[in-house]
Structure formats: structure tokens, C-alpha cells
Coordinates of C-alpha atoms and ligand atoms in Angstrom, one line a residue:
M1 CA -28.8 -4.9 -34.3
P2 CA -29.2 -3.3 -37.7
L3 CA -26.7 -0.7 -38.9
I4 CA -28.2 2.3 -40.8
S5 CA -25.6 3.7 -43.1
K6 CA -27.8 6.2 -45.0
C7 CA -29.5 8.4 -42.4
T8 CA -32.2 9.8 -44.6
G9 CA -35.3 11.6 -43.3
S10 CA -37.4 8.4 -43.3
A11 CA -34.6 6.4 -41.7
L12 CA -34.4 8.9 -38.8
R13 CA -38.2 8.9 -38.4
N14 CA -38.0 5.1 -38.0
A15 CA -35.1 5.5 -35.5
A16 CA -37.1 8.0 -33.5
T17 CA -40.1 5.7 -33.4
S18 CA -37.8 2.9 -32.3
L19 CA -36.5 5.1 -29.4
K20 CA -40.1 5.9 -28.5
A21 CA -40.8 2.2 -28.3
G22 CA -38.1 1.8 -25.8
N23 CA -35.2 0.5 -28.0
L24 CA -31.6 1.8 -28.0
V25 CA -30.2 3.8 -30.9
A26 CA -26.5 4.6 -31.1
F27 CA -26.0 7.8 -33.0
P28 CA -23.2 10.1 -34.1
T29 CA -22.4 13.4 -32.5
E30 CA -19.7 16.0 -33.2
T31 CA -17.8 14.9 -30.1
V32 CA -18.2 11.1 -29.9
Y33 CA -20.9 8.5 -30.7
G34 CA -23.7 8.2 -28.1
L35 CA -25.9 5.3 -27.0
G36 CA -29.4 6.7 -26.9
A37 CA -32.6 5.9 -25.1
D38 CA -35.8 7.7 -24.3
A39 CA -34.7 9.7 -21.2
T40 CA -38.2 9.3 -19.6
N41 CA -38.3 5.6 -20.0
A42 CA -36.8 3.8 -16.9
K43 CA -36.6 0.4 -18.6
A44 CA -34.9 1.7 -21.8
V45 CA -32.4 3.7 -19.7
A46 CA -31.7 0.6 -17.6
R47 CA -30.7 -1.1 -20.8
I48 CA -28.1 1.6 -21.5
Y49 CA -26.5 0.8 -18.1
D50 CA -26.6 -2.9 -18.9
A51 CA -25.1 -2.5 -22.4
K52 CA -22.3 -0.3 -21.1
G53 CA -21.7 -2.2 -17.9
R54 CA -21.9 1.1 -16.1
P55 CA -22.7 1.6 -12.4
T56 CA -26.3 3.1 -12.1
D57 CA -25.2 6.0 -9.9
H58 CA -23.4 7.6 -12.8
P59 CA -25.8 10.1 -14.3
L60 CA -26.5 10.4 -18.0
I61 CA -26.6 13.5 -20.3
V62 CA -30.0 14.3 -21.8
H63 CA -29.8 15.4 -25.4
I64 CA -32.4 17.9 -26.7
S65 CA -32.7 19.6 -30.2
S66 CA -32.7 23.2 -29.0
I67 CA -32.6 25.5 -26.0
D68 CA -36.4 25.8 -26.5
H69 CA -36.8 22.5 -24.6
L70 CA -34.5 23.3 -21.8
D71 CA -37.2 24.4 -19.3
K72 CA -38.8 21.0 -19.4
W73 CA -35.6 19.5 -17.8
A74 CA -34.1 22.3 -15.8
K75 CA -35.2 25.1 -13.5
N76 CA -33.7 28.1 -11.7
I77 CA -31.3 28.4 -14.6
P78 CA -28.7 31.1 -13.9
D79 CA -28.3 33.9 -16.5
Y80 CA -24.8 32.9 -17.3
A81 CA -26.0 29.4 -18.2
I82 CA -28.6 30.9 -20.6
K83 CA -25.8 32.9 -22.2
L84 CA -23.7 29.8 -22.6
A85 CA -26.5 27.9 -24.1
L86 CA -27.4 30.7 -26.6
N87 CA -23.8 30.9 -27.7
F88 CA -22.4 27.4 -27.7
W89 CA -25.5 25.3 -28.6
P90 CA -25.7 23.3 -30.8
G91 CA -22.2 22.3 -29.8
P92 CA -19.8 20.3 -27.6
M93 CA -21.0 21.6 -24.3
T94 CA -23.0 20.0 -21.5
L95 CA -24.6 22.1 -18.8
I96 CA -25.4 20.7 -15.3
L97 CA -28.5 22.4 -14.0
P98 CA -31.1 22.0 -11.2
R99 CA -33.6 19.4 -12.4
T100 CA -37.3 19.5 -12.9
H101 CA -39.6 16.5 -12.1
L102 CA -39.0 15.2 -15.7
A103 CA -35.3 14.3 -14.8
E104 CA -35.9 11.3 -12.6
N105 CA -33.4 9.6 -10.4
F106 CA -32.7 7.0 -13.0
I107 CA -31.2 9.8 -15.2
T108 CA -29.4 11.9 -12.6
G109 CA -28.0 9.0 -10.5
G110 CA -30.2 10.3 -7.6
Q111 CA -28.7 13.8 -7.8
D112 CA -30.8 17.0 -7.9
C113 CA -29.1 18.2 -11.0
V114 CA -29.3 17.1 -14.6
G115 CA -26.8 17.3 -17.5
I116 CA -28.2 18.7 -20.8
R117 CA -26.7 19.1 -24.2
V118 CA -27.7 20.1 -27.8
P119 CA -25.3 18.3 -30.1
A120 CA -24.2 19.9 -33.4
H121 CA -24.2 16.8 -35.7
R122 CA -26.8 16.9 -38.4
V123 CA -27.9 13.3 -37.8
A124 CA -28.2 13.8 -34.0
L125 CA -30.2 17.0 -34.4
D126 CA -32.6 15.5 -37.0
L127 CA -33.1 12.4 -34.8
L128 CA -33.8 14.6 -31.7
K129 CA -36.2 16.8 -33.7
E130 CA -38.1 13.8 -35.0
F131 CA -38.2 12.3 -31.5
E132 CA -39.7 15.5 -30.2
V133 CA -42.2 15.6 -33.0
Q134 CA -43.3 12.1 -32.0
G135 CA -43.9 13.3 -28.4
G136 CA -40.5 12.6 -26.9
H137 CA -38.8 15.0 -24.5
G138 CA -35.1 14.1 -24.6
V139 CA -32.6 11.3 -25.4
A140 CA -30.3 10.1 -22.7
A141 CA -26.9 9.2 -24.2
P142 CA -23.6 8.3 -22.7
S143 CA -20.7 7.6 -25.0
A144 CA -21.3 4.4 -26.8
N145 CA -18.5 2.4 -25.3
R146 CA -18.2 -0.2 -22.4
F147 CA -17.7 1.6 -19.1
G148 CA -14.2 3.0 -18.6
K149 CA -13.1 2.3 -22.2
V150 CA -12.2 4.6 -25.1
S151 CA -15.1 6.5 -26.5
P152 CA -16.1 5.7 -30.1
T153 CA -15.6 8.2 -32.9
C154 CA -16.9 6.2 -35.8
V155 CA -19.5 3.6 -36.4
N156 CA -17.0 0.7 -36.5
D157 CA -15.8 1.6 -33.0
V158 CA -19.4 1.4 -31.8
I159 CA -19.8 -2.0 -33.4
E160 CA -16.6 -3.2 -31.8
E161 CA -17.6 -1.9 -28.4
L162 CA -21.3 -2.8 -28.1
S163 CA -22.5 -5.2 -30.8
S164 CA -22.6 -8.2 -28.4
F165 CA -24.5 -6.1 -25.8
L166 CA -27.3 -4.8 -28.1
A167 CA -30.5 -6.4 -29.2
F168 CA -31.8 -7.0 -32.7
S169 CA -34.4 -4.3 -32.2
D170 CA -31.7 -1.7 -31.4
L171 CA -30.1 0.5 -34.1
I172 CA -26.7 2.0 -34.9
L173 CA -26.7 5.1 -37.1
D174 CA -23.6 5.9 -39.2
G175 CA -22.7 9.6 -39.4
G176 CA -19.1 9.3 -40.4
S177 CA -16.1 10.3 -38.1
S178 CA -16.8 12.6 -35.2
E179 CA -15.4 16.1 -36.0
V180 CA -14.2 17.0 -32.4
G181 CA -13.2 13.5 -31.3
I182 CA -13.3 14.0 -27.5
E183 CA -16.3 14.4 -25.2
S184 CA -18.1 17.6 -24.5
T185 CA -17.0 20.3 -22.0
I186 CA -19.2 19.7 -18.9
I187 CA -20.0 22.9 -16.8
N188 CA -21.6 22.8 -13.4
C189 CA -24.2 25.7 -13.5
T190 CA -25.8 25.0 -10.1
Q191 CA -23.8 27.7 -8.2
S192 CA -23.1 31.4 -8.7
T193 CA -19.8 30.6 -10.4
P194 CA -19.5 28.2 -13.3
V195 CA -17.2 25.2 -12.7
I196 CA -15.7 23.1 -15.5
L197 CA -16.1 19.5 -14.5
R198 CA -14.7 18.0 -17.7
P199 CA -12.6 20.1 -20.1
G200 CA -13.4 19.9 -23.8
S201 CA -13.2 21.9 -27.0
I202 CA -15.3 24.7 -25.5
T203 CA -12.4 26.0 -23.5
T204 CA -12.0 28.0 -20.2
E205 CA -10.7 31.0 -22.4
M206 CA -13.9 30.9 -24.5
L207 CA -16.1 30.8 -21.4
K208 CA -14.2 33.7 -19.8
K209 CA -14.4 35.8 -23.0
L210 CA -18.1 35.3 -23.3
L211 CA -19.1 35.7 -19.7
G212 CA -16.5 38.1 -18.4
M213 CA -16.6 36.3 -15.0
K214 CA -14.5 33.9 -13.0
I215 CA -14.6 30.3 -14.2
E216 CA -13.5 27.6 -11.8
V217 CA -12.0 24.3 -12.9
F218 CA -12.8 21.2 -10.9
S219 CA -9.9 19.7 -9.0
N220 CA -10.1 17.1 -6.3
N221 CA -9.8 19.9 -3.8
N222 CA -13.0 21.6 -4.8
D223 CA -15.9 21.1 -2.4
I224 CA -18.3 19.7 -5.0
K225 CA -20.2 16.6 -4.4
I226 CA -21.0 15.6 -8.0
N227 CA -20.7 12.1 -9.4
T228 CA -19.1 12.5 -12.8
S229 CA -17.5 9.4 -14.1
G230 CA -15.2 11.6 -16.3
L231 CA -13.8 12.8 -12.9
M232 CA -12.7 9.3 -12.1
E233 CA -9.0 8.8 -12.0
S234 CA -9.0 6.0 -14.5
H235 CA -11.2 6.3 -17.6
Y236 CA -11.0 6.4 -21.4
A237 CA -8.4 3.6 -21.3
P238 CA -7.4 1.1 -24.0
K239 CA -6.0 -2.4 -23.2
A240 CA -2.5 -1.3 -24.0
K241 CA -0.7 0.5 -21.2
V242 CA -0.4 4.2 -21.9
Y243 CA 2.7 6.1 -20.8
I244 CA 2.9 9.9 -21.0
F245 CA 6.4 10.9 -22.2
G246 CA 9.1 8.3 -21.8
S247 CA 11.1 6.6 -24.5
P248 CA 9.5 3.8 -26.5
L249 CA 11.0 0.4 -26.8
V250 CA 11.1 -1.4 -30.1
G251 CA 7.5 -2.4 -31.0
D252 CA 5.8 0.2 -28.7
G253 CA 3.1 2.4 -30.1
F254 CA 3.9 6.1 -30.4
I255 CA 1.5 9.1 -30.4
A256 CA 2.7 12.7 -30.8
L257 CA 2.2 15.7 -33.0
G258 CA 3.4 15.1 -36.6
K259 CA 6.4 17.4 -36.2
I260 CA 7.9 15.1 -33.5
A261 CA 9.9 12.4 -35.2
T262 CA 9.1 8.7 -34.5
P263 CA 11.8 7.2 -32.3
K264 CA 13.6 4.3 -33.8
G265 CA 11.7 1.0 -33.6
A266 CA 8.5 2.6 -32.4
I267 CA 5.2 2.1 -34.2
R268 CA 3.6 5.5 -35.2
L269 CA -0.2 5.4 -34.5
I270 CA -1.2 8.9 -35.4
S271 CA 0.6 12.1 -36.7
P272 CA -1.7 15.0 -36.1
L273 CA -0.7 18.4 -37.5
N274 CA -2.2 20.5 -34.7
T275 CA -4.2 20.2 -31.5
E276 CA -7.6 20.0 -33.3
E277 CA -6.4 17.0 -35.3
Y278 CA -4.8 15.6 -32.1
A279 CA -8.2 15.6 -30.4
K280 CA -10.0 14.2 -33.5
N281 CA -7.6 11.3 -33.9
L282 CA -6.4 10.5 -30.3
Y283 CA -9.0 7.8 -29.6
K284 CA -8.5 6.3 -33.1
G285 CA -4.8 6.0 -32.2
L286 CA -5.5 4.3 -28.9
R287 CA -7.9 1.9 -30.5
L288 CA -5.3 1.1 -33.2
A289 CA -2.9 0.1 -30.5
D290 CA -5.4 -2.5 -29.3
T291 CA -6.2 -3.7 -32.8
M292 CA -2.4 -4.2 -33.3
K293 CA -2.3 -6.0 -29.9
L294 CA 0.5 -3.6 -28.7
S295 CA 1.2 -3.8 -25.0
R296 CA 2.5 -0.2 -24.5
V297 CA 1.9 3.2 -26.1
I298 CA 4.1 6.2 -25.4
V299 CA 2.3 9.5 -25.8
I300 CA 3.9 12.9 -26.1
P301 CA 1.0 15.3 -25.2
P302 CA 0.4 18.7 -26.8
V303 CA 1.4 21.7 -24.7
G304 CA -0.5 24.9 -24.1
K305 CA -4.0 26.1 -23.2
G306 CA -7.3 25.6 -24.9
L307 CA -7.9 22.2 -26.4
A308 CA -4.5 20.9 -25.2
I309 CA -5.9 21.0 -21.6
A310 CA -8.7 18.6 -22.6
I311 CA -6.4 16.3 -24.4
N312 CA -4.0 16.2 -21.4
D313 CA -7.0 15.5 -19.1
R314 CA -8.0 12.4 -21.1
L315 CA -4.4 11.2 -21.4
R316 CA -3.9 11.6 -17.6
K317 CA -7.0 9.5 -17.0
C318 CA -6.1 6.7 -19.4
A319 CA -2.4 6.6 -18.4
F320 CA -1.2 3.4 -16.8
K321 CA -0.9 3.7 -13.0
K322 CA 1.4 1.4 -11.2
Ligands
TXA401 O1 -19.7 14.5 -25.7 C1 -20.4 14.0 -24.8 O2 -20.7 14.5 -23.8 C2 -20.9 12.6 -25.2 C3 -21.9 12.7 -26.3 C4 -22.5 11.3 -26.6 O3 -22.9 13.6 -26.0 N1 -21.5 12.0 -24.0 C5 -20.8 11.6 -23.0 O4 -21.5 10.9 -22.0 O5 -19.6 11.7 -22.9 P1 -20.8 10.1 -20.8 O6 -22.0 9.5 -20.0 O7 -19.9 9.1 -21.4 O8 -20.1 11.2 -20.0 C6 -20.9 12.2 -19.4 C7 -20.4 12.6 -18.1 C8 -20.4 11.5 -17.1 O9 -19.1 11.5 -16.5 C9 -21.5 11.8 -16.2 O10 -21.1 11.4 -14.9 C10 -21.6 13.3 -16.3 O11 -21.3 13.6 -17.6 N2 -22.9 13.8 -15.9 C11 -24.1 13.6 -16.5 N3 -25.1 14.1 -15.8 C12 -24.5 14.6 -14.7 C13 -25.1 15.3 -13.6 N4 -26.4 15.5 -13.4 N5 -24.2 15.7 -12.7 C14 -22.9 15.5 -12.8 N6 -22.3 14.9 -13.8 C15 -23.1 14.5 -14.8
MG402 MG1 -18.2 8.1 -21.5

């Protein structure tokens, strides 16, 4: 599985041709790296599920190069969703919308809605544009990690996660470290009120400010029947046991904002200066714990609204449950 470290125009043309031929291409986005396949090719999409070890009823996000291609995949789009797309795309936001015939059951996990995103990374956008020039409609891409594990934020993470599950005809594109570092905000737009299914760096406050309407946030009490693996109670987890708060023992990993001193004997994994840096480096820190073969990591989460909500969501899901 060749690694493409210089994503020039011709390299991306070849990558798009490879996608069209039914191969998998792992590519960078501003959130995390994705494992891509032609979203209209059932066989290619099945290989994503195999490579990830992911249950097939968990739907995939379709990535497109611009809002101009949205109508191919989604219909009956509410006005508020158009407003969101116009404002936050390209960017770290996925909209769940009623599907057209193009979004088949093998993409939606059999649901009548489809997840769509326009990513903001240059390499991702150029790849998607080239794929569309070659007659493609969209690229299905979950995060490029094994099911339930930590999402990759650089090319070495992708290699570590998936190299033994990809074929020689597949490709991995290097686009540096992901700027945001945690997955996109997912918003269910199939009802009159938008519902945040997975918090991310497009925050509730940003949505409220733009739309001037009520925004709901998914909790297990909501009456929504949507299969989102990010809603599962355990996800995004390293091998090391993650504990939120608590006092580290000697030799435990430690993750907290840089201003919080490292307790004696603990091994500092990351020292982010603010919440943006915290999100960007969190998965790196969790992976480092596994590389160092630590058995426990103590995490002091950031407090507050905005991005801190998304970080706390991921930490709660990866935290060790007795
Ligand atoms: O930032 C991201 O969103 C990254 C990059 C690669 O774009 N992708 C990503 O994909 O995180 P994945 O598959 O790891 O997580 C996407 C989540 C899953 O929990 C999936 O169940 C949910 O989106 N999802 C996708 N389509 C859906 C649909 N039609 N209805 C409900 N949830 C959906
Ligand atoms: Mg994922």
C-alpha cells in the first residue's frame, strides 16, 4: 500500500483514478484522516468495513467538494441546513439529511438519511474535485482507524492502524497533521429542529448565533432512532485505561492543559496551551501512551463551553468503565 508523501496535482489525479477503480485511498482532512472509497461502489465500500473491522449497520459520511453536489445525495433539505452548509463548508461539520436514491443502504446502514461533509483540507478538496471531474459523485470515508479505536491525526497513525488491513493497490496520502484533531460536528437535519449528534469544533454557540433558533443536543433520552457509532458509550479508546480526574501513580500517563503541573512520578503526554491545542493533540497523547506501553492515563479535561464540550465528549467515551 504505497504512501504518497507529495500530494501534487498529478499524484491526486492518480489517487482519484484509483478510487474510481474501486481501491481505497486514506487521505488527510482538517479533523482526522479518513479511509476513502467510491461511495457508489458497493464492493469498494465493503472493503472499508473489512479494513476497519466495523459493523456494516454503522453508516458512512459521504465527502463532496462543494455544496453544489449536495442535491445528488440529499433531498427535502431544510432551509436551516442550507444556511449551515453555506456558512461552515468547507469545514468540520457533517449534515445528516434525507437521502436520494444515490445514497444506497450500504452507505446509510439501511437508514433513510445520509451524512454529508465538505472537508477543508487542501489535499482532501483537490482529491474530491478530481474524483468528480473523473465522473465520481462522492467519497465515503470514516476515520482511518480500526473500529472503536483512536482516530488518526497524521499519516504515521494511519499506517499504524491500517497497514496490515490494506491492499497493495490502495493508497495513503500524507497531508501533515490534522489542524482540528477531533472529528466533525454531526448535525441531524431531518427534523424541524437541528440536533447535534456528535459535538465538534463547530459548536452549539456557533450554530445558535448563525441560525437564531433552538438547537438540541443528543442525549440518550432523545427520541431519535439514528445509528451513530460516535454515540456509542465506548469509542475512541487507546489500549491504556483512561481515567478522568484522579491522582496518577508513578509511571501513569498524564494529560492536562500546560498550566496544570505534572504530578510527581507521572509521565506528561501533552501540554496544550489552550482548548484548540488540546483538541489538536489529544489523540496524539493517547497514542503516545500506547507506544510507551503505559497501562493507565489520567486526564484532566478542559472546562467550559465550545470546543471543551467536544473534548469532554470524546474523553467520556474513551474513559475506562469498570
Ligand atoms: O471528521 C469526520 O467526520 C471524519 C472525517 C474523515 O471526515 N469522519 C468520521 O467518520 O469521523 P466516522 O465514520 O468515523 O464517524 C462518522 C459518524 C459515525 O458515528 C456514523 O455512525 C455517523 O457519523 N453517521 C454517518 N452517516 C450517518 C447517518 N446517515 N445517520 C446517522 N449517523 C451517521
Ligand atoms: Mg470514527
